[in-house]
Amino acid sequence: MNSHDLAVLVPWLISHGYLIFLVAATIEGPITTIAAGVVTALGFFNLYIIIALAILADIGGDLIYYFIGYSSHNLIRSKFFRFFGLTDERIKKTQEILKTKTFHAVLIAKMSPLTGPIGSVAIGAFRPQFKKFFWPAFGISIVKSTFFIFVGYYSSQAYVELNKIIAKSEYTISLVLGGLVLVYLLYLLITKKILKRF
């Protein structure tokens, strides 16, 4: 993510509204959700509606990927997953782990920014009980989506205050957007460390 992404997303969300946010956040959650937080702070979105939609988009994306995997059980034996090193032996081990540690698998899938969708497809392909996938995914979606909304929301509030102090400075928006990028990079770093423990 860079400041250009946010600079493009914020006016785009303002002009297109809630429905487009829901669709965009389902495809690409964190960046779109941060941008929605900024738009909310500027008064264009209702905070409670945007939090609800962000959670719905996040869990909705997870469910789509889960059911793709669930309905294509043999997908995990495809060349695509073989490319990622999923051998028959690892498939058996993963199935055993998923029976007892589904929460850990869901946590890893949801906290991995690049492999999240692939992880949800793989979990679905192993066909654990739906409730063992849904409830952890839903709980993590609530925390994750709310976090990103408030990152955008409070960063925008800081921008407004800074703008009062530094009257219409061209550097103010760069400073705020740079801060958002820094928060997102810290999020990636923290999640890497958490995932290494599992």
mmCIF file of C-alpha atoms in Angstrom:
data_model
loop_
_atom_site.group_PDB
_atom_site.id
_atom_site.type_symbol
_atom_site.label_atom_id
_atom_site.label_comp_id
_atom_site.label_asym_id
_atom_site.label_seq_id
_atom_site.Cartn_x
_atom_site.Cartn_y
_atom_site.Cartn_z
ATOM 1 C CA MET A 1 0.000 0.000 0.000
ATOM 2 C CA ASN A 2 1.194 3.530 -0.713
ATOM 3 C CA SER A 3 -0.208 7.007 -0.255
ATOM 4 C CA HIS A 4 -1.243 7.117 -3.932
ATOM 5 C CA ASP A 5 -3.646 4.172 -3.347
ATOM 6 C CA LEU A 6 -5.415 6.114 -0.601
ATOM 7 C CA ALA A 7 -5.394 9.361 -2.556
ATOM 8 C CA VAL A 8 -7.245 7.546 -5.358
ATOM 9 C CA LEU A 9 -9.555 5.444 -3.163
ATOM 10 C CA VAL A 10 -10.875 8.239 -0.924
ATOM 11 C CA PRO A 11 -12.516 10.360 -3.676
ATOM 12 C CA TRP A 12 -13.578 7.175 -5.492
ATOM 13 C CA LEU A 13 -15.471 5.932 -2.413
ATOM 14 C CA ILE A 14 -17.003 9.376 -1.845
ATOM 15 C CA SER A 15 -18.407 9.413 -5.375
ATOM 16 C CA HIS A 16 -19.605 5.771 -5.461
ATOM 17 C CA GLY A 17 -21.005 5.124 -1.962
ATOM 18 C CA TYR A 18 -21.692 2.154 0.279
ATOM 19 C CA LEU A 19 -22.401 -0.568 -2.300
ATOM 20 C CA ILE A 20 -19.131 -0.045 -4.156
ATOM 21 C CA PHE A 21 -17.292 -0.017 -0.829
ATOM 22 C CA LEU A 22 -18.844 -3.389 0.046
ATOM 23 C CA VAL A 23 -17.752 -4.901 -3.278
ATOM 24 C CA ALA A 24 -14.252 -3.355 -3.196
ATOM 25 C CA ALA A 25 -13.663 -4.353 0.449
ATOM 26 C CA THR A 26 -14.668 -7.952 -0.346
ATOM 27 C CA ILE A 27 -11.931 -8.048 -3.001
ATOM 28 C CA GLU A 28 -9.271 -5.983 -1.197
ATOM 29 C CA GLY A 29 -10.098 -5.404 2.448
ATOM 30 C CA PRO A 30 -7.445 -3.489 4.423
ATOM 31 C CA ILE A 31 -6.614 -0.665 2.010
ATOM 32 C CA THR A 32 -10.252 -0.064 1.060
ATOM 33 C CA THR A 33 -11.313 -0.203 4.716
ATOM 34 C CA ILE A 34 -8.696 2.369 5.768
ATOM 35 C CA ALA A 35 -9.894 4.636 2.935
ATOM 36 C CA ALA A 36 -13.502 4.169 4.115
ATOM 37 C CA GLY A 37 -12.418 5.244 7.610
ATOM 38 C CA VAL A 38 -11.019 8.467 6.120
ATOM 39 C CA VAL A 39 -14.257 9.047 4.155
ATOM 40 C CA THR A 40 -16.299 8.418 7.328
ATOM 41 C CA ALA A 41 -14.269 10.980 9.297
ATOM 42 C CA LEU A 42 -14.905 13.497 6.525
ATOM 43 C CA GLY A 43 -18.653 13.007 7.075
ATOM 44 C CA PHE A 44 -19.609 11.137 3.889
ATOM 45 C CA PHE A 45 -20.280 7.723 5.525
ATOM 46 C CA ASN A 46 -22.011 6.700 8.742
ATOM 47 C CA LEU A 47 -19.493 5.093 11.115
ATOM 48 C CA TYR A 48 -21.769 2.246 12.266
ATOM 49 C CA ILE A 49 -22.891 1.365 8.735
ATOM 50 C CA ILE A 50 -19.323 1.355 7.437
ATOM 51 C CA ILE A 51 -18.090 -0.879 10.291
ATOM 52 C CA ALA A 52 -20.935 -3.332 9.630
ATOM 53 C CA LEU A 53 -20.224 -3.334 5.877
ATOM 54 C CA ALA A 54 -16.477 -3.782 6.441
ATOM 55 C CA ILE A 55 -17.110 -6.836 8.633
ATOM 56 C CA LEU A 56 -19.645 -8.199 6.131
ATOM 57 C CA ALA A 57 -17.176 -7.714 3.251
ATOM 58 C CA ASP A 58 -14.333 -9.373 5.149
ATOM 59 C CA ILE A 59 -16.307 -12.451 6.223
ATOM 60 C CA GLY A 60 -18.054 -12.534 2.839
ATOM 61 C CA GLY A 61 -14.710 -12.839 1.039
ATOM 62 C CA ASP A 62 -13.649 -15.615 3.429
ATOM 63 C CA LEU A 63 -16.869 -17.545 2.798
ATOM 64 C CA ILE A 64 -16.519 -17.237 -0.982
ATOM 65 C CA TYR A 65 -12.978 -18.662 -0.855
ATOM 66 C CA TYR A 66 -13.983 -21.343 1.677
ATOM 67 C CA PHE A 67 -16.847 -22.573 -0.519
ATOM 68 C CA ILE A 68 -14.644 -22.540 -3.638
ATOM 69 C CA GLY A 69 -12.329 -24.929 -1.804
ATOM 70 C CA TYR A 70 -15.183 -26.937 -0.292
ATOM 71 C CA SER A 71 -16.907 -27.488 -3.639
ATOM 72 C CA SER A 72 -13.609 -28.364 -5.377
ATOM 73 C CA HIS A 73 -12.249 -30.930 -2.929
ATOM 74 C CA ASN A 74 -9.600 -32.172 -5.377
ATOM 75 C CA LEU A 75 -8.302 -28.645 -5.859
ATOM 76 C CA ILE A 76 -5.675 -29.181 -3.145
ATOM 77 C CA ARG A 77 -4.144 -31.940 -5.281
ATOM 78 C CA SER A 78 -3.887 -29.630 -8.313
ATOM 79 C CA LYS A 79 -0.629 -28.355 -9.841
ATOM 80 C CA PHE A 80 -1.315 -24.949 -8.327
ATOM 81 C CA PHE A 81 -1.103 -26.254 -4.743
ATOM 82 C CA ARG A 82 1.721 -28.661 -5.673
ATOM 83 C CA PHE A 83 3.661 -25.574 -6.731
ATOM 84 C CA PHE A 84 3.346 -24.328 -3.114
ATOM 85 C CA GLY A 85 4.733 -27.653 -1.836
ATOM 86 C CA LEU A 86 1.471 -29.383 -0.850
ATOM 87 C CA THR A 87 2.500 -33.046 -1.234
ATOM 88 C CA ASP A 88 0.291 -36.050 -0.353
ATOM 89 C CA GLU A 89 2.145 -36.417 2.946
ATOM 90 C CA ARG A 90 1.564 -32.768 3.838
ATOM 91 C CA ILE A 91 -2.097 -33.069 2.834
ATOM 92 C CA LYS A 92 -2.562 -35.893 5.374
ATOM 93 C CA LYS A 93 -0.767 -33.944 8.106
ATOM 94 C CA THR A 94 -2.786 -30.814 7.349
ATOM 95 C CA GLN A 95 -6.051 -32.775 7.550
ATOM 96 C CA GLU A 96 -5.058 -34.079 10.993
ATOM 97 C CA ILE A 97 -4.093 -30.585 12.188
ATOM 98 C CA LEU A 98 -7.356 -29.084 10.908
ATOM 99 C CA LYS A 99 -9.365 -31.570 12.964
ATOM 100 C CA THR A 100 -7.881 -30.240 16.206
ATOM 101 C CA LYS A 101 -6.485 -26.784 15.356
ATOM 102 C CA THR A 102 -8.924 -25.219 12.912
ATOM 103 C CA PHE A 103 -8.744 -21.889 14.763
ATOM 104 C CA HIS A 104 -4.967 -21.665 14.214
ATOM 105 C CA ALA A 105 -5.380 -22.410 10.496
ATOM 106 C CA VAL A 106 -8.086 -19.730 10.150
ATOM 107 C CA LEU A 107 -5.960 -17.224 12.093
ATOM 108 C CA ILE A 108 -2.970 -17.846 9.821
ATOM 109 C CA ALA A 109 -5.116 -17.577 6.668
ATOM 110 C CA LYS A 110 -6.761 -14.325 7.801
ATOM 111 C CA MET A 111 -3.607 -12.654 9.088
ATOM 112 C CA SER A 112 -1.509 -13.420 6.001
ATOM 113 C CA PRO A 113 -1.979 -10.443 3.651
ATOM 114 C CA LEU A 114 -0.837 -12.228 0.487
ATOM 115 C CA THR A 115 -1.832 -15.851 1.069
ATOM 116 C CA GLY A 116 -5.155 -15.254 2.857
ATOM 117 C CA PRO A 117 -7.489 -16.196 -0.022
ATOM 118 C CA ILE A 118 -5.364 -19.254 -0.900
ATOM 119 C CA GLY A 119 -5.424 -20.291 2.773
ATOM 120 C CA SER A 120 -9.223 -20.024 2.941
ATOM 121 C CA VAL A 121 -9.575 -22.055 -0.281
ATOM 122 C CA ALA A 122 -7.239 -24.707 1.143
ATOM 123 C CA ILE A 123 -9.150 -24.863 4.453
ATOM 124 C CA GLY A 124 -12.420 -25.266 2.537
ATOM 125 C CA ALA A 125 -10.892 -28.039 0.422
ATOM 126 C CA PHE A 126 -10.076 -29.989 3.599
ATOM 127 C CA ARG A 127 -13.751 -29.686 4.576
ATOM 128 C CA PRO A 128 -13.653 -28.983 8.311
ATOM 129 C CA GLN A 129 -17.012 -28.400 10.025
ATOM 130 C CA PHE A 130 -18.414 -25.105 8.766
ATOM 131 C CA LYS A 131 -18.931 -23.658 12.262
ATOM 132 C CA LYS A 132 -15.265 -24.383 13.109
ATOM 133 C CA PHE A 133 -14.302 -22.168 10.175
ATOM 134 C CA PHE A 134 -17.032 -19.535 10.390
ATOM 135 C CA TRP A 135 -16.902 -18.459 14.052
ATOM 136 C CA PRO A 136 -13.123 -17.880 14.244
ATOM 137 C CA ALA A 137 -13.198 -16.137 10.844
ATOM 138 C CA PHE A 138 -16.123 -13.961 11.943
ATOM 139 C CA GLY A 139 -14.458 -12.996 15.243
ATOM 140 C CA ILE A 140 -11.202 -12.088 13.519
ATOM 141 C CA SER A 141 -13.147 -10.124 10.864
ATOM 142 C CA ILE A 142 -14.778 -7.982 13.565
ATOM 143 C CA VAL A 143 -11.439 -7.081 15.161
ATOM 144 C CA LYS A 144 -9.524 -6.638 11.899
ATOM 145 C CA SER A 145 -12.171 -4.567 10.090
ATOM 146 C CA THR A 146 -12.862 -2.304 13.085
ATOM 147 C CA PHE A 147 -9.124 -1.740 13.523
ATOM 148 C CA PHE A 148 -8.645 -0.616 9.910
ATOM 149 C CA ILE A 149 -11.746 1.615 9.971
ATOM 150 C CA PHE A 150 -10.437 3.443 13.040
ATOM 151 C CA VAL A 151 -6.912 3.731 11.592
ATOM 152 C CA GLY A 152 -8.414 5.652 8.668
ATOM 153 C CA TYR A 153 -10.924 7.520 10.827
ATOM 154 C CA TYR A 154 -8.456 8.864 13.384
ATOM 155 C CA SER A 155 -5.772 9.560 10.795
ATOM 156 C CA SER A 156 -8.248 11.752 8.952
ATOM 157 C CA GLN A 157 -9.166 13.534 12.196
ATOM 158 C CA ALA A 158 -5.451 14.162 12.738
ATOM 159 C CA TYR A 159 -5.247 15.528 9.190
ATOM 160 C CA VAL A 160 -8.064 18.010 9.900
ATOM 161 C CA GLU A 161 -6.353 19.194 13.086
ATOM 162 C CA LEU A 162 -2.962 19.456 11.370
ATOM 163 C CA ASN A 163 -4.573 21.400 8.559
ATOM 164 C CA LYS A 164 -5.780 23.972 11.080
ATOM 165 C CA ILE A 165 -2.258 24.332 12.461
ATOM 166 C CA ILE A 166 -0.431 24.256 9.125
ATOM 167 C CA ALA A 167 -2.804 26.336 7.023
ATOM 168 C CA LYS A 168 -3.416 24.418 3.804
ATOM 169 C CA SER A 169 0.134 23.096 3.706
ATOM 170 C CA GLU A 170 0.856 20.831 0.747
ATOM 171 C CA TYR A 171 2.836 18.586 3.085
ATOM 172 C CA THR A 172 -0.021 17.856 5.505
ATOM 173 C CA ILE A 173 -1.796 15.291 3.352
ATOM 174 C CA SER A 174 1.525 13.592 2.530
ATOM 175 C CA LEU A 175 2.288 13.401 6.250
ATOM 176 C CA VAL A 176 -1.063 11.790 7.098
ATOM 177 C CA LEU A 177 -0.993 9.383 4.163
ATOM 178 C CA GLY A 178 2.595 8.484 5.016
ATOM 179 C CA GLY A 179 1.470 7.762 8.589
ATOM 180 C CA LEU A 180 -1.254 5.446 7.291
ATOM 181 C CA VAL A 181 1.289 3.569 5.181
ATOM 182 C CA LEU A 182 3.535 3.249 8.236
ATOM 183 C CA VAL A 183 0.681 1.820 10.361
ATOM 184 C CA TYR A 184 -0.120 -0.696 7.617
ATOM 185 C CA LEU A 185 3.543 -1.758 7.347
ATOM 186 C CA LEU A 186 3.683 -2.195 11.146
ATOM 187 C CA TYR A 187 0.557 -4.361 10.896
ATOM 188 C CA LEU A 188 2.312 -6.568 8.320
ATOM 189 C CA LEU A 189 5.402 -6.834 10.525
ATOM 190 C CA ILE A 190 3.401 -7.733 13.653
ATOM 191 C CA THR A 191 1.332 -10.348 11.825
ATOM 192 C CA LYS A 192 4.536 -11.935 10.447
ATOM 193 C CA LYS A 193 5.856 -12.313 13.994
ATOM 194 C CA ILE A 194 2.535 -13.752 15.227
ATOM 195 C CA LEU A 195 2.423 -16.234 12.342
ATOM 196 C CA LYS A 196 5.982 -17.417 13.004
ATOM 197 C CA ARG A 197 4.861 -18.596 16.456
ATOM 198 C CA PHE A 198 2.310 -20.908 14.860
#
